[in-house]
N, CA, C and O atoms as a CHARMM CRD file, in Angstrom:
* protein
*
  124
    1    1 MET  N     36.25400 -48.65600 -11.49700 PROA 1      0.00000
    2    1 MET  CA    36.76700 -47.27600 -12.79300 PROA 1      0.00000
    3    1 MET  C     36.40700 -47.64700 -14.06300 PROA 1      0.00000
    4    1 MET  O     35.48200 -47.10800 -14.66900 PROA 1      0.00000
    5    2 GLU  N     37.09100 -48.54600 -14.50800 PROA 2      0.00000
    6    2 GLU  CA    36.42500 -48.66000 -15.75900 PROA 2      0.00000
    7    2 GLU  C     34.89800 -48.76300 -16.20000 PROA 2      0.00000
    8    2 GLU  O     34.45500 -48.28300 -17.24300 PROA 2      0.00000
    9    3 ARG  N     33.78100 -49.82100 -14.75700 PROA 3      0.00000
   10    3 ARG  CA    32.90100 -49.22600 -15.54000 PROA 3      0.00000
   11    3 ARG  C     32.14900 -48.08200 -16.22500 PROA 3      0.00000
   12    3 ARG  O     31.44300 -47.86600 -17.21000 PROA 3      0.00000
   13    4 GLN  N     32.78700 -47.35100 -14.96300 PROA 4      0.00000
   14    4 GLN  CA    32.47000 -45.38700 -15.42800 PROA 4      0.00000
   15    4 GLN  C     32.99900 -45.06500 -16.38700 PROA 4      0.00000
   16    4 GLN  O     32.63800 -44.13600 -17.10900 PROA 4      0.00000
   17    5 ALA  N     33.56500 -45.49200 -16.48700 PROA 5      0.00000
   18    5 ALA  CA    34.61400 -44.93900 -17.62600 PROA 5      0.00000
   19    5 ALA  C     33.74000 -44.86600 -19.00000 PROA 5      0.00000
   20    5 ALA  O     33.58800 -43.90200 -19.75000 PROA 5      0.00000
   21    6 GLY  N     33.26300 -46.06100 -19.08500 PROA 6      0.00000
   22    6 GLY  CA    32.08100 -47.08500 -20.19300 PROA 6      0.00000
   23    6 GLY  C     31.15900 -46.38500 -19.96000 PROA 6      0.00000
   24    6 GLY  O     30.57000 -45.85100 -20.89900 PROA 6      0.00000
   25    7 ALA  N     30.77700 -46.18600 -18.70600 PROA 7      0.00000
   26    7 ALA  CA    29.85100 -45.25900 -18.11500 PROA 7      0.00000
   27    7 ALA  C     29.52800 -43.92100 -19.09800 PROA 7      0.00000
   28    7 ALA  O     28.61600 -43.53600 -19.83000 PROA 7      0.00000
   29    8 MET  N     30.86000 -43.45500 -18.64500 PROA 8      0.00000
   30    8 MET  CA    30.42800 -42.00500 -19.33600 PROA 8      0.00000
   31    8 MET  C     30.75700 -42.46500 -20.73800 PROA 8      0.00000
   32    8 MET  O     29.66300 -42.39700 -21.29700 PROA 8      0.00000
   33    9 VAL  N     31.49400 -42.82400 -21.48400 PROA 9      0.00000
   34    9 VAL  CA    31.81600 -42.78300 -22.74500 PROA 9      0.00000
   35    9 VAL  C     30.31400 -43.37900 -23.69000 PROA 9      0.00000
   36    9 VAL  O     30.21100 -43.02800 -24.86500 PROA 9      0.00000
   37   10 LEU  N     29.53400 -44.02200 -23.23300 PROA 10     0.00000
   38   10 LEU  CA    28.04700 -44.05500 -23.55300 PROA 10     0.00000
   39   10 LEU  C     27.83900 -42.47300 -23.36000 PROA 10     0.00000
   40   10 LEU  O     28.43000 -41.56100 -23.93800 PROA 10     0.00000
   41   11 ASN  N     27.10500 -42.42600 -22.64700 PROA 11     0.00000
   42   11 ASN  CA    27.08000 -40.74700 -21.99900 PROA 11     0.00000
   43   11 ASN  C     27.31500 -39.72700 -23.19000 PROA 11     0.00000
   44   11 ASN  O     26.43400 -39.00200 -23.65400 PROA 11     0.00000
   45   12 VAL  N     28.58400 -39.77500 -23.60000 PROA 12     0.00000
   46   12 VAL  CA    29.17700 -39.00000 -24.30600 PROA 12     0.00000
   47   12 VAL  C     28.19700 -38.91600 -26.04700 PROA 12     0.00000
   48   12 VAL  O     27.47900 -38.10100 -26.62600 PROA 12     0.00000
   49   13 SER  N     28.77300 -40.35900 -26.31400 PROA 13     0.00000
   50   13 SER  CA    27.79300 -41.13700 -27.21100 PROA 13     0.00000
   51   13 SER  C     25.98800 -40.45100 -27.45200 PROA 13     0.00000
   52   13 SER  O     25.44600 -39.61700 -28.17700 PROA 13     0.00000
   53   14 GLU  N     25.68700 -41.15400 -26.64200 PROA 14     0.00000
   54   14 GLU  CA    23.95600 -40.31500 -26.19200 PROA 14     0.00000
   55   14 GLU  C     24.08900 -39.18800 -26.55300 PROA 14     0.00000
   56   14 GLU  O     23.90100 -38.90100 -27.73500 PROA 14     0.00000
   57   15 PHE  N     24.32000 -38.58800 -25.96100 PROA 15     0.00000
   58   15 PHE  CA    24.08400 -37.20100 -25.32700 PROA 15     0.00000
   59   15 PHE  C     25.10300 -36.18700 -27.58800 PROA 15     0.00000
   60   15 PHE  O     24.88600 -35.05700 -28.02500 PROA 15     0.00000
   61   16 SER  N     25.76100 -36.99400 -28.05100 PROA 16     0.00000
   62   16 SER  CA    26.44400 -36.50100 -28.96600 PROA 16     0.00000
   63   16 SER  C     24.87300 -36.35800 -30.47200 PROA 16     0.00000
   64   16 SER  O     24.44800 -35.44500 -31.18100 PROA 16     0.00000
   65   17 ARG  N     24.43500 -38.26300 -30.22300 PROA 17     0.00000
   66   17 ARG  CA    23.92900 -38.40700 -31.05800 PROA 17     0.00000
   67   17 ARG  C     22.49800 -37.42000 -31.05900 PROA 17     0.00000
   68   17 ARG  O     21.87400 -36.91500 -31.99200 PROA 17     0.00000
   69   18 THR  N     22.31300 -37.39700 -29.76700 PROA 18     0.00000
   70   18 THR  CA    20.89000 -36.52900 -29.44000 PROA 18     0.00000
   71   18 THR  C     20.67700 -35.15800 -29.67400 PROA 18     0.00000
   72   18 THR  O     19.57500 -34.61200 -29.62900 PROA 18     0.00000
   73   19 GLY  N     22.07000 -34.44600 -29.99800 PROA 19     0.00000
   74   19 GLY  CA    22.47800 -32.94600 -29.70700 PROA 19     0.00000
   75   19 GLY  C     22.55600 -32.73800 -31.28500 PROA 19     0.00000
   76   19 GLY  O     22.23100 -31.62200 -31.69100 PROA 19     0.00000
   77   20 ILE  N     23.03200 -33.88500 -32.40400 PROA 20     0.00000
   78   20 ILE  CA    23.07200 -34.02000 -33.74300 PROA 20     0.00000
   79   20 ILE  C     21.55900 -34.29300 -34.08600 PROA 20     0.00000
   80   20 ILE  O     21.07700 -33.53400 -34.92600 PROA 20     0.00000
   81   21 ILE  N     20.46700 -35.59000 -33.38300 PROA 21     0.00000
   82   21 ILE  CA    19.39600 -34.92000 -34.34100 PROA 21     0.00000
   83   21 ILE  C     18.44100 -33.99700 -33.87400 PROA 21     0.00000
   84   21 ILE  O     17.34800 -33.98200 -34.43900 PROA 21     0.00000
   85   22 ALA  N     18.75300 -32.90500 -32.55800 PROA 22     0.00000
   86   22 ALA  CA    18.49800 -31.25500 -32.33600 PROA 22     0.00000
   87   22 ALA  C     19.11400 -30.69100 -33.42900 PROA 22     0.00000
   88   22 ALA  O     18.26500 -30.03900 -34.03800 PROA 22     0.00000
   89   23 CYS  N     20.30400 -30.62400 -34.02600 PROA 23     0.00000
   90   23 CYS  CA    20.86800 -29.90400 -34.76900 PROA 23     0.00000
   91   23 CYS  C     19.62000 -29.56600 -35.99500 PROA 23     0.00000
   92   23 CYS  O     19.05600 -28.52900 -36.34400 PROA 23     0.00000
   93   24 GLN  N     19.49400 -31.49700 -36.57300 PROA 24     0.00000
   94   24 GLN  CA    19.28400 -31.46600 -38.16500 PROA 24     0.00000
   95   24 GLN  C     17.65200 -31.21100 -37.23700 PROA 24     0.00000
   96   24 GLN  O     18.29000 -30.61100 -36.37100 PROA 24     0.00000
   97   25 LEU  N     15.71500 -31.13100 -36.52600 PROA 25     0.00000
   98   25 LEU  CA    15.11100 -30.41100 -36.36300 PROA 25     0.00000
   99   25 LEU  C     15.60800 -29.02000 -36.61600 PROA 25     0.00000
  100   25 LEU  O     15.00900 -28.33700 -37.44700 PROA 25     0.00000
  101   26 ASN  N     16.41300 -28.64500 -36.12400 PROA 26     0.00000
  102   26 ASN  CA    16.86000 -27.12900 -35.71400 PROA 26     0.00000
  103   26 ASN  C     16.33100 -26.54500 -36.71800 PROA 26     0.00000
  104   26 ASN  O     15.36200 -25.79800 -36.85800 PROA 26     0.00000
  105   27 LEU  N     17.83600 -27.41100 -38.05600 PROA 27     0.00000
  106   27 LEU  CA    17.75600 -26.73400 -39.28400 PROA 27     0.00000
  107   27 LEU  C     16.30500 -27.28800 -39.97400 PROA 27     0.00000
  108   27 LEU  O     15.67700 -26.25500 -40.20600 PROA 27     0.00000
  109   28 HSD  N     15.49800 -28.44100 -40.40400 PROA 28     0.00000
  110   28 HSD  CA    14.39900 -28.46400 -40.54700 PROA 28     0.00000
  111   28 HSD  C     13.11300 -27.56500 -40.47300 PROA 28     0.00000
  112   28 HSD  O     12.20300 -27.30300 -41.25900 PROA 28     0.00000
  113   29 LEU  N     13.54700 -27.07800 -38.73400 PROA 29     0.00000
  114   29 LEU  CA    11.85200 -25.83100 -38.47400 PROA 29     0.00000
  115   29 LEU  C     12.52900 -24.47100 -38.72100 PROA 29     0.00000
  116   29 LEU  O     11.70500 -23.55700 -38.73400 PROA 29     0.00000
  117   30 TYR  N     14.00900 -24.02200 -38.95500 PROA 30     0.00000
  118   30 TYR  CA    14.13900 -22.77400 -39.37800 PROA 30     0.00000
  119   30 TYR  C     14.63500 -22.58300 -40.77000 PROA 30     0.00000
  120   30 TYR  O     15.14100 -21.58200 -41.27700 PROA 30     0.00000
  121   31 ALA  N     14.29500 -24.17500 -41.46400 PROA 31     0.00000
  122   31 ALA  CA    14.73200 -23.53600 -42.84900 PROA 31     0.00000
  123   31 ALA  C     14.30800 -22.62800 -43.59100 PROA 31     0.00000
  124   31 ALA  O     14.89500 -22.36400 -44.64000 PROA 31     0.00000
């Protein structure tokens, strides 16, 4: 159970980081 929670936290942090990078790329492309 704890392992799953840790994996979920890692997935969320990875997802948010890639999302932020994608937002920055979009800003550069459409600015």
